[in-house]
mmCIF file of C-alpha atoms in Angstrom:
data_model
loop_
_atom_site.group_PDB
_atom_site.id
_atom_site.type_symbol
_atom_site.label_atom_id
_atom_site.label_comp_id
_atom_site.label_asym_id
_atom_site.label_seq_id
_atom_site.Cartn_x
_atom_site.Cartn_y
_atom_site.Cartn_z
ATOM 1 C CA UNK Z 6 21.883 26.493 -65.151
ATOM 2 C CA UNK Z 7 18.122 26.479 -66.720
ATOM 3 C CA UNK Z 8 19.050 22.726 -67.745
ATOM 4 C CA UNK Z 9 20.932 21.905 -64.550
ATOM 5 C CA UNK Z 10 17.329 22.826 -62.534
ATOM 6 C CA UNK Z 11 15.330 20.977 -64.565
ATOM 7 C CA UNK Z 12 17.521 17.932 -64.865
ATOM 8 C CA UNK Z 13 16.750 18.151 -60.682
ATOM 9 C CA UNK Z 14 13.500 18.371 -60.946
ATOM 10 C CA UNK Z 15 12.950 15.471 -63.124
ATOM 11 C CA UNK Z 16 15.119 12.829 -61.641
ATOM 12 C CA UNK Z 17 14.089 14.382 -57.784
ATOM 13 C CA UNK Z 18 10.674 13.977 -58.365
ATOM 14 C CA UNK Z 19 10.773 10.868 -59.594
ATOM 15 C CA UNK Z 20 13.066 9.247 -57.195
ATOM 16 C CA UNK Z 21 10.782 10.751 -54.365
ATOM 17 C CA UNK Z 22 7.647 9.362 -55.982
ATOM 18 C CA UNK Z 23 9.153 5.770 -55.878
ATOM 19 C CA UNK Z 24 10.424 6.226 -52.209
ATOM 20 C CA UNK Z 25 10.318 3.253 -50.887
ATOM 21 C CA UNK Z 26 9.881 3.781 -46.706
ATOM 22 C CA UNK Z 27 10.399 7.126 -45.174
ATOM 23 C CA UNK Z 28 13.767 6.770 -44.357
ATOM 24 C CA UNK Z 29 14.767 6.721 -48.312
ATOM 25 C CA UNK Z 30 12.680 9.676 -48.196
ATOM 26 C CA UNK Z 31 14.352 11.432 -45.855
ATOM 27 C CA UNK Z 32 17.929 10.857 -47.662
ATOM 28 C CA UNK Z 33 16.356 11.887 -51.103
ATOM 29 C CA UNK Z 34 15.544 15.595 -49.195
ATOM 30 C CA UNK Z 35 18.897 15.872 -47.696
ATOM 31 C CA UNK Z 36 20.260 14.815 -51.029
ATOM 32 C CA UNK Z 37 18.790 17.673 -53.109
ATOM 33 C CA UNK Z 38 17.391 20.156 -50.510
ATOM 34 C CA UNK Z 39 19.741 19.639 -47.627
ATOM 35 C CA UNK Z 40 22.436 22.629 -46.459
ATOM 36 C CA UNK Z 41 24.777 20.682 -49.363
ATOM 37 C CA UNK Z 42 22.426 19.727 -51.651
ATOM 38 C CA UNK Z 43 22.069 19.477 -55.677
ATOM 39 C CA UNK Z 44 19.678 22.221 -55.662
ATOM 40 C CA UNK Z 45 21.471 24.325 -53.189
ATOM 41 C CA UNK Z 46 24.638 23.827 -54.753
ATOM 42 C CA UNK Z 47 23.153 24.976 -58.131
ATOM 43 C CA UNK Z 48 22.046 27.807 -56.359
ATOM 44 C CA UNK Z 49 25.238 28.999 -55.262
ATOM 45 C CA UNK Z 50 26.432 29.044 -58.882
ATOM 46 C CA UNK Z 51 23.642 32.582 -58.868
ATOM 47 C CA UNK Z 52 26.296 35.104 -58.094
ATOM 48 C CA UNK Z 53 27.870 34.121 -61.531
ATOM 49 C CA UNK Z 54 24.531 35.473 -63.733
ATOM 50 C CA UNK Z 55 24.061 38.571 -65.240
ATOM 51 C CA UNK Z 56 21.343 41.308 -63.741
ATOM 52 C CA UNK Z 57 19.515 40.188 -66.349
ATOM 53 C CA UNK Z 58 19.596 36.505 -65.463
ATOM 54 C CA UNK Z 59 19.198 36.350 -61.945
ATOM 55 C CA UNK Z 60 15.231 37.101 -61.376
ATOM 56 C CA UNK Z 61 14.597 34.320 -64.044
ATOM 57 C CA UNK Z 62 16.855 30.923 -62.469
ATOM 58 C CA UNK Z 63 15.553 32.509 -59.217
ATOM 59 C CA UNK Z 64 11.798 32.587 -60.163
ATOM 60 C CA UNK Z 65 12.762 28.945 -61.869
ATOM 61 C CA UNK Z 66 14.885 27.960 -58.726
ATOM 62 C CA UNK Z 67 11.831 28.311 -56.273
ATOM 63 C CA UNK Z 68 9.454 26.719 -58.544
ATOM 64 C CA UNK Z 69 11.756 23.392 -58.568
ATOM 65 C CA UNK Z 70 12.299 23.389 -54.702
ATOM 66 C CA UNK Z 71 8.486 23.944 -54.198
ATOM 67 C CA UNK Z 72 7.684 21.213 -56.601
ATOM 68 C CA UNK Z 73 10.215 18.986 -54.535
ATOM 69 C CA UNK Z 74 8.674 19.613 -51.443
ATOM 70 C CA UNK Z 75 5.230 19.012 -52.644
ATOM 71 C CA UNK Z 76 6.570 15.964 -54.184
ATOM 72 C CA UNK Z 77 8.451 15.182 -50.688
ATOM 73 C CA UNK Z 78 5.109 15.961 -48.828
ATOM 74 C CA UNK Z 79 2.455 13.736 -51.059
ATOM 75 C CA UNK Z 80 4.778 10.758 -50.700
ATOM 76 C CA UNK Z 81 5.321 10.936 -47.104
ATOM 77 C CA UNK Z 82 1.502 11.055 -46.665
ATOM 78 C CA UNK Z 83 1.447 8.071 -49.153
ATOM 79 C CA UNK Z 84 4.045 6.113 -46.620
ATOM 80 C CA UNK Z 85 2.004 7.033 -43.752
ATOM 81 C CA UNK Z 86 -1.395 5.642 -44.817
ATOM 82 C CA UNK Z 87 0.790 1.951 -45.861
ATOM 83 C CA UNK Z 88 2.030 1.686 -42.832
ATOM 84 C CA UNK Z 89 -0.980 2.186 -40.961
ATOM 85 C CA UNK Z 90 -2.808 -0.053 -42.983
ATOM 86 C CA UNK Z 91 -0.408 -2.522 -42.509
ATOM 87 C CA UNK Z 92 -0.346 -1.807 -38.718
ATOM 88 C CA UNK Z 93 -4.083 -2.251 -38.735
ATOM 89 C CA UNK Z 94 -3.802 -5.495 -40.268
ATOM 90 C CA UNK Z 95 -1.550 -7.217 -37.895
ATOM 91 C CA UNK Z 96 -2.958 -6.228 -34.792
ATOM 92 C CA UNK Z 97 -6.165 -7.051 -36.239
ATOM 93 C CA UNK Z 98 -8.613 -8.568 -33.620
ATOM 94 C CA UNK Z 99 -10.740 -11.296 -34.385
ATOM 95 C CA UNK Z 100 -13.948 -10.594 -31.828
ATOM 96 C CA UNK Z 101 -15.794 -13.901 -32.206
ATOM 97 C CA UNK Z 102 -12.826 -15.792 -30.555
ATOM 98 C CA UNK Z 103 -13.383 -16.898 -27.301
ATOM 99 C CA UNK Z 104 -11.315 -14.575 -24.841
ATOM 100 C CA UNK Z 105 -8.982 -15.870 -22.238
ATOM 101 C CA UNK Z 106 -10.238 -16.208 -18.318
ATOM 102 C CA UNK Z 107 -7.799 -14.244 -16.341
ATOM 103 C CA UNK Z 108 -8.035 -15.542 -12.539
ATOM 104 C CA UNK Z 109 -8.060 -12.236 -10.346
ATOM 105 C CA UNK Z 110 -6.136 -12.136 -7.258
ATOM 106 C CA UNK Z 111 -8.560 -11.849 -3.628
ATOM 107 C CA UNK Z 112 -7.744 -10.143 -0.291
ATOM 108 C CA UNK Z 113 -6.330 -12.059 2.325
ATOM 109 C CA UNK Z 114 -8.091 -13.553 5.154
ATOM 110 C CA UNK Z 115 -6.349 -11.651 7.579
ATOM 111 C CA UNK Z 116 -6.977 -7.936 6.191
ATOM 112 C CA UNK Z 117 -10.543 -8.758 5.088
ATOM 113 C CA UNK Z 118 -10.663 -9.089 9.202
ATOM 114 C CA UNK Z 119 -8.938 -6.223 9.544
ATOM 115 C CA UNK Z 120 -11.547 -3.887 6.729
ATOM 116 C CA UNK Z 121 -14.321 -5.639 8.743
ATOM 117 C CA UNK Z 122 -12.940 -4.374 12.324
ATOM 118 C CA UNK Z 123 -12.771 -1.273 10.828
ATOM 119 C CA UNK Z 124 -15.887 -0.908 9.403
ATOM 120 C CA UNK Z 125 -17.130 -2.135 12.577
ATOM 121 C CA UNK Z 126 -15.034 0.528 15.019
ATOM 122 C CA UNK Z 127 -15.877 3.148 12.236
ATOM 123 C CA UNK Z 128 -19.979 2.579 12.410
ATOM 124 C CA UNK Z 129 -19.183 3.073 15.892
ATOM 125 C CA UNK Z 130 -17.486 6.748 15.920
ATOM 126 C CA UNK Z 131 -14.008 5.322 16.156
ATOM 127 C CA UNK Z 132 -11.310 6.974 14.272
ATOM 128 C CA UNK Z 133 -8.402 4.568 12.718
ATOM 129 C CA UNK Z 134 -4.965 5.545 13.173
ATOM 130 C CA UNK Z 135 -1.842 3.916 11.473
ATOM 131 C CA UNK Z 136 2.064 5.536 12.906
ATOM 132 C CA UNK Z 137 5.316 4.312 13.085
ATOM 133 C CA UNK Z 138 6.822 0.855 13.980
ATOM 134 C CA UNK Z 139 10.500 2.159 14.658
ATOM 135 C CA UNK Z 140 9.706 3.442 18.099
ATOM 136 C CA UNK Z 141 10.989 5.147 21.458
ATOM 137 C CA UNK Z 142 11.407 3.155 24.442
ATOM 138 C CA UNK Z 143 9.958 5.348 25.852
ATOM 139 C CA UNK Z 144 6.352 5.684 24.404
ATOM 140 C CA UNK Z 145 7.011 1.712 23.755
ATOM 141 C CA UNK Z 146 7.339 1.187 27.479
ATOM 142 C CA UNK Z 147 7.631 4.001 29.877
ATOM 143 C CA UNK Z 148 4.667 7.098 29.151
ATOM 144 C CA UNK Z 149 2.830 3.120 29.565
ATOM 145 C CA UNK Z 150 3.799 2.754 32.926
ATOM 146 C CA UNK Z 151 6.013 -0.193 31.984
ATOM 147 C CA UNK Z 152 9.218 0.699 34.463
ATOM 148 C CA UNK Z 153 12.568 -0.441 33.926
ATOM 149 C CA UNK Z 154 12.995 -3.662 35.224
ATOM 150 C CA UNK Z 155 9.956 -5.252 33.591
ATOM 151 C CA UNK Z 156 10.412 -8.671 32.127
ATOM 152 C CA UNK Z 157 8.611 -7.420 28.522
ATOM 153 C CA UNK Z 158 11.963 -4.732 28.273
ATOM 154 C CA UNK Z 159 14.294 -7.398 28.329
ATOM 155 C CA UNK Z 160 16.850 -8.029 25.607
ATOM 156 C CA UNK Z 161 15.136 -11.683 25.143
ATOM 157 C CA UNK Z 162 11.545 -10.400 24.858
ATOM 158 C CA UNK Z 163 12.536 -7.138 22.422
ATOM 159 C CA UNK Z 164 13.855 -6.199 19.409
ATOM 160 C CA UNK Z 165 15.900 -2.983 19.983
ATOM 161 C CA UNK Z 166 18.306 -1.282 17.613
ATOM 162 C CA UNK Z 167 20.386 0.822 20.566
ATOM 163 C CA UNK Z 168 22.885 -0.586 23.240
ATOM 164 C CA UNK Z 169 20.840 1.864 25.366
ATOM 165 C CA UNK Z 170 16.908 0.217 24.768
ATOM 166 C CA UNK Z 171 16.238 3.511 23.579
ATOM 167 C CA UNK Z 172 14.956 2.730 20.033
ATOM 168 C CA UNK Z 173 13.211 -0.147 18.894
ATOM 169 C CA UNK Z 174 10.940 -1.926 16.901
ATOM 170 C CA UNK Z 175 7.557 -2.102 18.919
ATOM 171 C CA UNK Z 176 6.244 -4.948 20.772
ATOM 172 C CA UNK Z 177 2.994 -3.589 20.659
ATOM 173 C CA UNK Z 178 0.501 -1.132 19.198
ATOM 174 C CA UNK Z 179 0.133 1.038 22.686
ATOM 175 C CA UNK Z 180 2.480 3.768 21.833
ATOM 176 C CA UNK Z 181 0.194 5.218 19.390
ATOM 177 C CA UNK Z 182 -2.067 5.518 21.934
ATOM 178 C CA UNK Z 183 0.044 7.805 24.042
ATOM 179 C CA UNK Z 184 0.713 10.357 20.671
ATOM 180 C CA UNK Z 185 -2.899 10.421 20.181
ATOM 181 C CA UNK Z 186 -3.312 11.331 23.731
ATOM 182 C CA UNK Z 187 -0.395 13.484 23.554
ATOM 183 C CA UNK Z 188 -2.121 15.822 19.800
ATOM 184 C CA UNK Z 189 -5.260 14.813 19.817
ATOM 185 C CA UNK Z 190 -7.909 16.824 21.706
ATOM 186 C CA UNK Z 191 -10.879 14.994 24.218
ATOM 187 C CA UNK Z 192 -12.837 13.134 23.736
ATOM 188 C CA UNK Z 193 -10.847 10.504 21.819
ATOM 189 C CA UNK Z 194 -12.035 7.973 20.102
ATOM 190 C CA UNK Z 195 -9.560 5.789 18.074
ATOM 191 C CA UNK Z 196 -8.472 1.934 16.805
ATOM 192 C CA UNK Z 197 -4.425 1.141 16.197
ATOM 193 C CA UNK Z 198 -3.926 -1.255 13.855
ATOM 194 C CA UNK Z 199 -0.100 -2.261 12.458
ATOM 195 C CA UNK Z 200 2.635 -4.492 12.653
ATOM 196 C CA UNK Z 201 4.401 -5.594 15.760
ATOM 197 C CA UNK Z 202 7.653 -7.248 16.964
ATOM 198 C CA UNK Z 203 8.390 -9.909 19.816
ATOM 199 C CA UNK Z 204 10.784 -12.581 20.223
ATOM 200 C CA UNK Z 205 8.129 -15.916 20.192
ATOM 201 C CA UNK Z 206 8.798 -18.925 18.825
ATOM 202 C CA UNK Z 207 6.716 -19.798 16.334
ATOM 203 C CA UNK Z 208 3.912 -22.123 16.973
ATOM 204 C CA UNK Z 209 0.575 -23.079 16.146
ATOM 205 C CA UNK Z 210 -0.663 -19.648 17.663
ATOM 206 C CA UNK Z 211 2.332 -17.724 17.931
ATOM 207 C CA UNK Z 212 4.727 -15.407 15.599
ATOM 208 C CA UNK Z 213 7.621 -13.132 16.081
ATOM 209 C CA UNK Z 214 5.721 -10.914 13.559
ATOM 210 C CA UNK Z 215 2.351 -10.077 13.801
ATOM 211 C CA UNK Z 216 -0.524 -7.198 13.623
ATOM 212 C CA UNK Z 217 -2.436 -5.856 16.442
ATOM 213 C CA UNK Z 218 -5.149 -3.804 17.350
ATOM 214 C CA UNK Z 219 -4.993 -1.474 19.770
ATOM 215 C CA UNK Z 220 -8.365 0.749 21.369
ATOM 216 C CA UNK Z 221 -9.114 3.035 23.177
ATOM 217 C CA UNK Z 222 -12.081 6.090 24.334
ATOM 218 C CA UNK Z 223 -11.513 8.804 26.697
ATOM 219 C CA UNK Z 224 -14.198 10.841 27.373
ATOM 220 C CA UNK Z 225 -16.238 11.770 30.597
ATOM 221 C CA UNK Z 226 -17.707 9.025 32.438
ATOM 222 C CA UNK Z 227 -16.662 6.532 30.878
ATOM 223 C CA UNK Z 228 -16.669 2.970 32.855
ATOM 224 C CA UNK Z 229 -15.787 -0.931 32.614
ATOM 225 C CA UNK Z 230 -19.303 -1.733 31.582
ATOM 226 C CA UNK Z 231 -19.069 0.505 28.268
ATOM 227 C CA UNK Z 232 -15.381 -1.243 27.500
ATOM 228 C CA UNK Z 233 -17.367 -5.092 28.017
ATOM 229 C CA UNK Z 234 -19.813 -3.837 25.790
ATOM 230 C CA UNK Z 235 -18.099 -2.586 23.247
ATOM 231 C CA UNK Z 236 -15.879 -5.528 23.205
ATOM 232 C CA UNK Z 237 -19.142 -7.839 23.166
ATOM 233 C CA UNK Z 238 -20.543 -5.690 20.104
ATOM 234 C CA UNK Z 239 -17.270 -6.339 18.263
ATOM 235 C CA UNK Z 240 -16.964 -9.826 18.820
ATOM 236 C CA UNK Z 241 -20.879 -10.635 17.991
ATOM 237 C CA UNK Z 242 -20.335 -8.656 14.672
ATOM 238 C CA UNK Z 243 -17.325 -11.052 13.324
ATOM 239 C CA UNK Z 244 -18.384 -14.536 15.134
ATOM 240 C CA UNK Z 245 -22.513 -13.487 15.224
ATOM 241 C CA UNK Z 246 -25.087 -13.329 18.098
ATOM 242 C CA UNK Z 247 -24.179 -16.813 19.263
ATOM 243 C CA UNK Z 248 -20.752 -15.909 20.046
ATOM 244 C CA UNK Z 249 -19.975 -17.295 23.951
ATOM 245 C CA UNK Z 250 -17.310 -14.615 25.549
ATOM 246 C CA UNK Z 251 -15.896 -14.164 29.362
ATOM 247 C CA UNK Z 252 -14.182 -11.861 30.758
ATOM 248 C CA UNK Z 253 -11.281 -13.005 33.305
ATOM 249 C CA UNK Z 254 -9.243 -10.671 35.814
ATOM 250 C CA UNK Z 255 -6.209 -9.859 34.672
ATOM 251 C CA UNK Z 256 -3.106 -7.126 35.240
ATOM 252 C CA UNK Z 257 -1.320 -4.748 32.805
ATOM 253 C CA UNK Z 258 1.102 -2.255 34.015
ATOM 254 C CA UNK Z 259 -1.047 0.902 31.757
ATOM 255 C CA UNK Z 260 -4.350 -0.462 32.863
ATOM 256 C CA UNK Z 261 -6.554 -0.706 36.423
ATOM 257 C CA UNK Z 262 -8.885 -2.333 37.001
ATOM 258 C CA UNK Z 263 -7.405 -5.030 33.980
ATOM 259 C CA UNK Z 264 -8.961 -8.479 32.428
ATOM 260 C CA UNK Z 265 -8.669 -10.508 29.814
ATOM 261 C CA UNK Z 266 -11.394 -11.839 27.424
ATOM 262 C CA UNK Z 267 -12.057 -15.430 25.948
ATOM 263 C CA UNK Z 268 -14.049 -16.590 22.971
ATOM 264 C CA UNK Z 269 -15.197 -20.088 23.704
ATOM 265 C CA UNK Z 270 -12.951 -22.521 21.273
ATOM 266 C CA UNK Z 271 -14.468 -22.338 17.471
ATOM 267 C CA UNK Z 272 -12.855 -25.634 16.998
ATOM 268 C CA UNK Z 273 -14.345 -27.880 20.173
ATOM 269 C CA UNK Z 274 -16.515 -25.169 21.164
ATOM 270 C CA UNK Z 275 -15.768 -25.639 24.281
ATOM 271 C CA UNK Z 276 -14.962 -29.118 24.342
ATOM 272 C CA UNK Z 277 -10.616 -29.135 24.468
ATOM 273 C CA UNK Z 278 -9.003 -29.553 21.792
ATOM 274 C CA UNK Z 279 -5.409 -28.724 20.385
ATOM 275 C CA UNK Z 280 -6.391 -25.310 18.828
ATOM 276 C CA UNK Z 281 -7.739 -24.224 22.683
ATOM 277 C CA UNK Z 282 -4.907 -26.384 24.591
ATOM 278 C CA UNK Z 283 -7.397 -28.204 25.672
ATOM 279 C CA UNK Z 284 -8.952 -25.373 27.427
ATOM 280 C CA UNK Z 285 -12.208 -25.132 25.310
ATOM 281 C CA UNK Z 286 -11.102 -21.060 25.750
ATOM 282 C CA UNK Z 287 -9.099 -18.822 23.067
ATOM 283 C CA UNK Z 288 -7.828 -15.874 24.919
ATOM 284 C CA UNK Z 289 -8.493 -13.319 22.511
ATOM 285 C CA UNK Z 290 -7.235 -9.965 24.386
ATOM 286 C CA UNK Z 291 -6.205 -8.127 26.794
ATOM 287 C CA UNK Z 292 -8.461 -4.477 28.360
ATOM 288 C CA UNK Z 293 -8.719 -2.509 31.261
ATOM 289 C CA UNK Z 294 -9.327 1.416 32.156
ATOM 290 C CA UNK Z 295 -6.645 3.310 31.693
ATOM 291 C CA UNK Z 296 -4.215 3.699 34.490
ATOM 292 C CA UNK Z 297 -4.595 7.482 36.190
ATOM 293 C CA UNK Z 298 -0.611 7.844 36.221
ATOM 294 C CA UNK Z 299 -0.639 7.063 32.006
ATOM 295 C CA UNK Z 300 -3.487 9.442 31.834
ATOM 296 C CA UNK Z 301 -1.657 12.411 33.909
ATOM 297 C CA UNK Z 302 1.642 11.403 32.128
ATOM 298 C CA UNK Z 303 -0.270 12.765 28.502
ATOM 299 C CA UNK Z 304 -1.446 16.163 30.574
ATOM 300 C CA UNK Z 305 -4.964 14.645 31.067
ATOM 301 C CA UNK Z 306 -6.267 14.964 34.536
ATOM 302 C CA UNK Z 307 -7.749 12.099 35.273
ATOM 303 C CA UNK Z 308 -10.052 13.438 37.746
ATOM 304 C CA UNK Z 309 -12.097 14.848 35.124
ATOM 305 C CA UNK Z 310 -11.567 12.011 32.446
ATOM 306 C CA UNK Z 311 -11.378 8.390 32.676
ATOM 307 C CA UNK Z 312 -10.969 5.988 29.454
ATOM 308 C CA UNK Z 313 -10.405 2.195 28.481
ATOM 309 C CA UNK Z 314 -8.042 0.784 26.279
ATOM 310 C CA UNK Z 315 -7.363 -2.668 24.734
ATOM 311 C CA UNK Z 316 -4.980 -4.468 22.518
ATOM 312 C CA UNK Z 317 -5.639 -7.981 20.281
ATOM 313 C CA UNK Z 318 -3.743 -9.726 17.739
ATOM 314 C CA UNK Z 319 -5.165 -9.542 14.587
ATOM 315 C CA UNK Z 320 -4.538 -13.251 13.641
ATOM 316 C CA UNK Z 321 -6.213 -14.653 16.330
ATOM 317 C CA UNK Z 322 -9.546 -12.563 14.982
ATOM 318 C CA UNK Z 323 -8.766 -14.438 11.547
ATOM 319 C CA UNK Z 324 -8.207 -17.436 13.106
ATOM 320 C CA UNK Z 325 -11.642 -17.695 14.501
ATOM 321 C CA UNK Z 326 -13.645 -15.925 11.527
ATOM 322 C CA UNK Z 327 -12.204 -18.858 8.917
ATOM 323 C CA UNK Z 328 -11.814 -21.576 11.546
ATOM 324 C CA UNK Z 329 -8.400 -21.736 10.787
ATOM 325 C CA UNK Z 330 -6.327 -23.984 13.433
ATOM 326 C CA UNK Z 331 -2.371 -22.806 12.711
ATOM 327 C CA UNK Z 332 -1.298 -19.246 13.115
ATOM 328 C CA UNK Z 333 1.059 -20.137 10.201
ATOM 329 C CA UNK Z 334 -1.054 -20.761 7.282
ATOM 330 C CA UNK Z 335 -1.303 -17.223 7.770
ATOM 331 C CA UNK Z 336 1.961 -16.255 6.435
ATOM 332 C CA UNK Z 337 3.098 -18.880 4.432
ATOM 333 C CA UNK Z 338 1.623 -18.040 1.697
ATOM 334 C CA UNK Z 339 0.677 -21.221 -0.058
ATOM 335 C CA UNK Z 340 -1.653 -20.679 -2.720
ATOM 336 C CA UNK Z 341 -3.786 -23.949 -2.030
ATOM 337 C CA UNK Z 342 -4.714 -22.122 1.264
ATOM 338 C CA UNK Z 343 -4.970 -18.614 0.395
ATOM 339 C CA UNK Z 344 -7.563 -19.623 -2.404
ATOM 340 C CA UNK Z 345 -10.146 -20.965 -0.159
ATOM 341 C CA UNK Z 346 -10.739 -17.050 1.197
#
């Protein structure tokens, strides 16, 4: 047995020492210290010694498997430091080469307009409020004092997902009016901007997708003249102080008294041109004070509050801050156009 162990040693430690990778490694242990190993086998053979015998192959026995593992252990650490010198010279770096320019991507026109509104509304007090575009009919139409029977509910106009017009995508940004009205406690302060739906053709100024804003402050006291002047702040912060604006009469069902405001034409400026329909006007949105009966509908009595509200398509604002003439640049993507922004 004495010769048997040493015969292990000899040709174990070698092989191990000349391991190539640490796969071979790994076989070498299972191959003499693995659960049906050489050395484990020879160690079975113990039972067969004398008293006498036993202490000295098993003082002998440990030695060898101690000296394999050591052996086992120095190579693998061998192994290790190859390959990572080897992994350190193929992903060397050489840092005098001249890198590679990576173009970075830029907002798009239309949401830079959008951060600016918001910082805009924001500087002013304004909270910003994003909600659902799956919405009720009725918070889409009728908590807005938009009855049945109105033209905008028809089938033609709306996108609805019910055979009842009960649910549907939203034709405008109002509704989340009415839920802040509805949780939120006065005074309110607030700006809706998100995605609606209508069913327009598309055109040079039209889209059956498209974002609005929607706004709107209740509080005590509050009149037409703080709505126009809000607007006019708004409008002089995108366009600047020579911005030309007028405000028209107008009528929406959720609004009274109601108008509608112009920016004079940033293509003709005022001249007529295709952009304006010859009209030297862009009609930019629509406003009002809120109607009493929407008011009372969201538990406000509006004998005690009053509050305006208005509602503009965020292209149009992008429109006139790049001077772009075709609502659909906008959302065909084309490279060639989005880089000028």
């Amino acid at each position: 047995m004495k010769q048997q162990l040493e015969a292990i040693r000899a040709s174990a430690v070698a092989a191990m020492e000349n391991a190539a990778d640490a796969d071979a490694l790994e076989a070498l242990r299972v191959q003499y210290l693995g659960k049906k190993g050489e050395l484990t086998a020879v160690l079975k053979q113990m039972g067969k010694l004398s008293a006498e015998e036993r202490p000295v192959m098993g003082q002998l026995a440990n030695e060898v498997r101690a000296k394999l593992e050591a052996a086992i252990e120095a190579r693998a650490g061998e192994l290790a430091g190859k390959a990572m010198a080897a992994r350190l010279l193929a992903e060397t770096v050489d840092v005098t080469i001249p890198g590679e320019a990576h173009a970075l991507g830029k907002q798009h026109p239309m949401y830079q307009v959008l951060d600016e509104i918001k910082d805009i509304f924001i500087g002013m007090g304004f909270e910003v409020i994003e909600d659902r575009e799956v919405e009720l009919a009725d918070y889409n139409f009728t908590k807005l004092n938009v009855e049945e029977g109105h033209p905008a509910r028809e089938w033609s106009d709306t996108f609805y997902f019910t055979e009842d017009s009960s649910i549907l995508l939203r034709t405008q940004t109002s509704p989340m009016q009415i839920h802040a009205m509805e949780t939120r406690s006065l005074p309110i302060r607030m700006i809706a901007p998100g995605r609606v739906y209508r069913k327009d053709e598309v055109d040079a100024t039209h889209s059956p997708m498209f974002h609005q804003i929607e706004g709107m402050a209740i509080d005590k006291g509050i009149t037409m003249a703080d709505l126009k002047g809000t607007l006019n702040e708004v409008v002089k912060s995108l366009y600047g102080e020579d911005t030309v604006t007028r405000f028209r009469p107008h009528h929406f069902p959720f609004t009274e008294p109601s108008c509608e405001m112009d920016i004079q034409c940033y293509k003709c400026h005022g001249a007529g041109c295709p952009t304006c329909k010859g009209e030297g006007w862009i009609e930019l949105l629509g406003a009002g004070m809120i109607h009493p009966k929407v008011l009372e509908g969201c538990g406000i009595d509006s004998s005690v509050y009053s509050g305006w509200a208005f509602g503009f398509g965020l292209e149009r604002l992008a429109l006139g801050q790049y001077k772009i003439s075709d609502l659909r640049l906008i959302f065909e993507n084309d490279v060639r156009f989005l880089e000028q922004f």
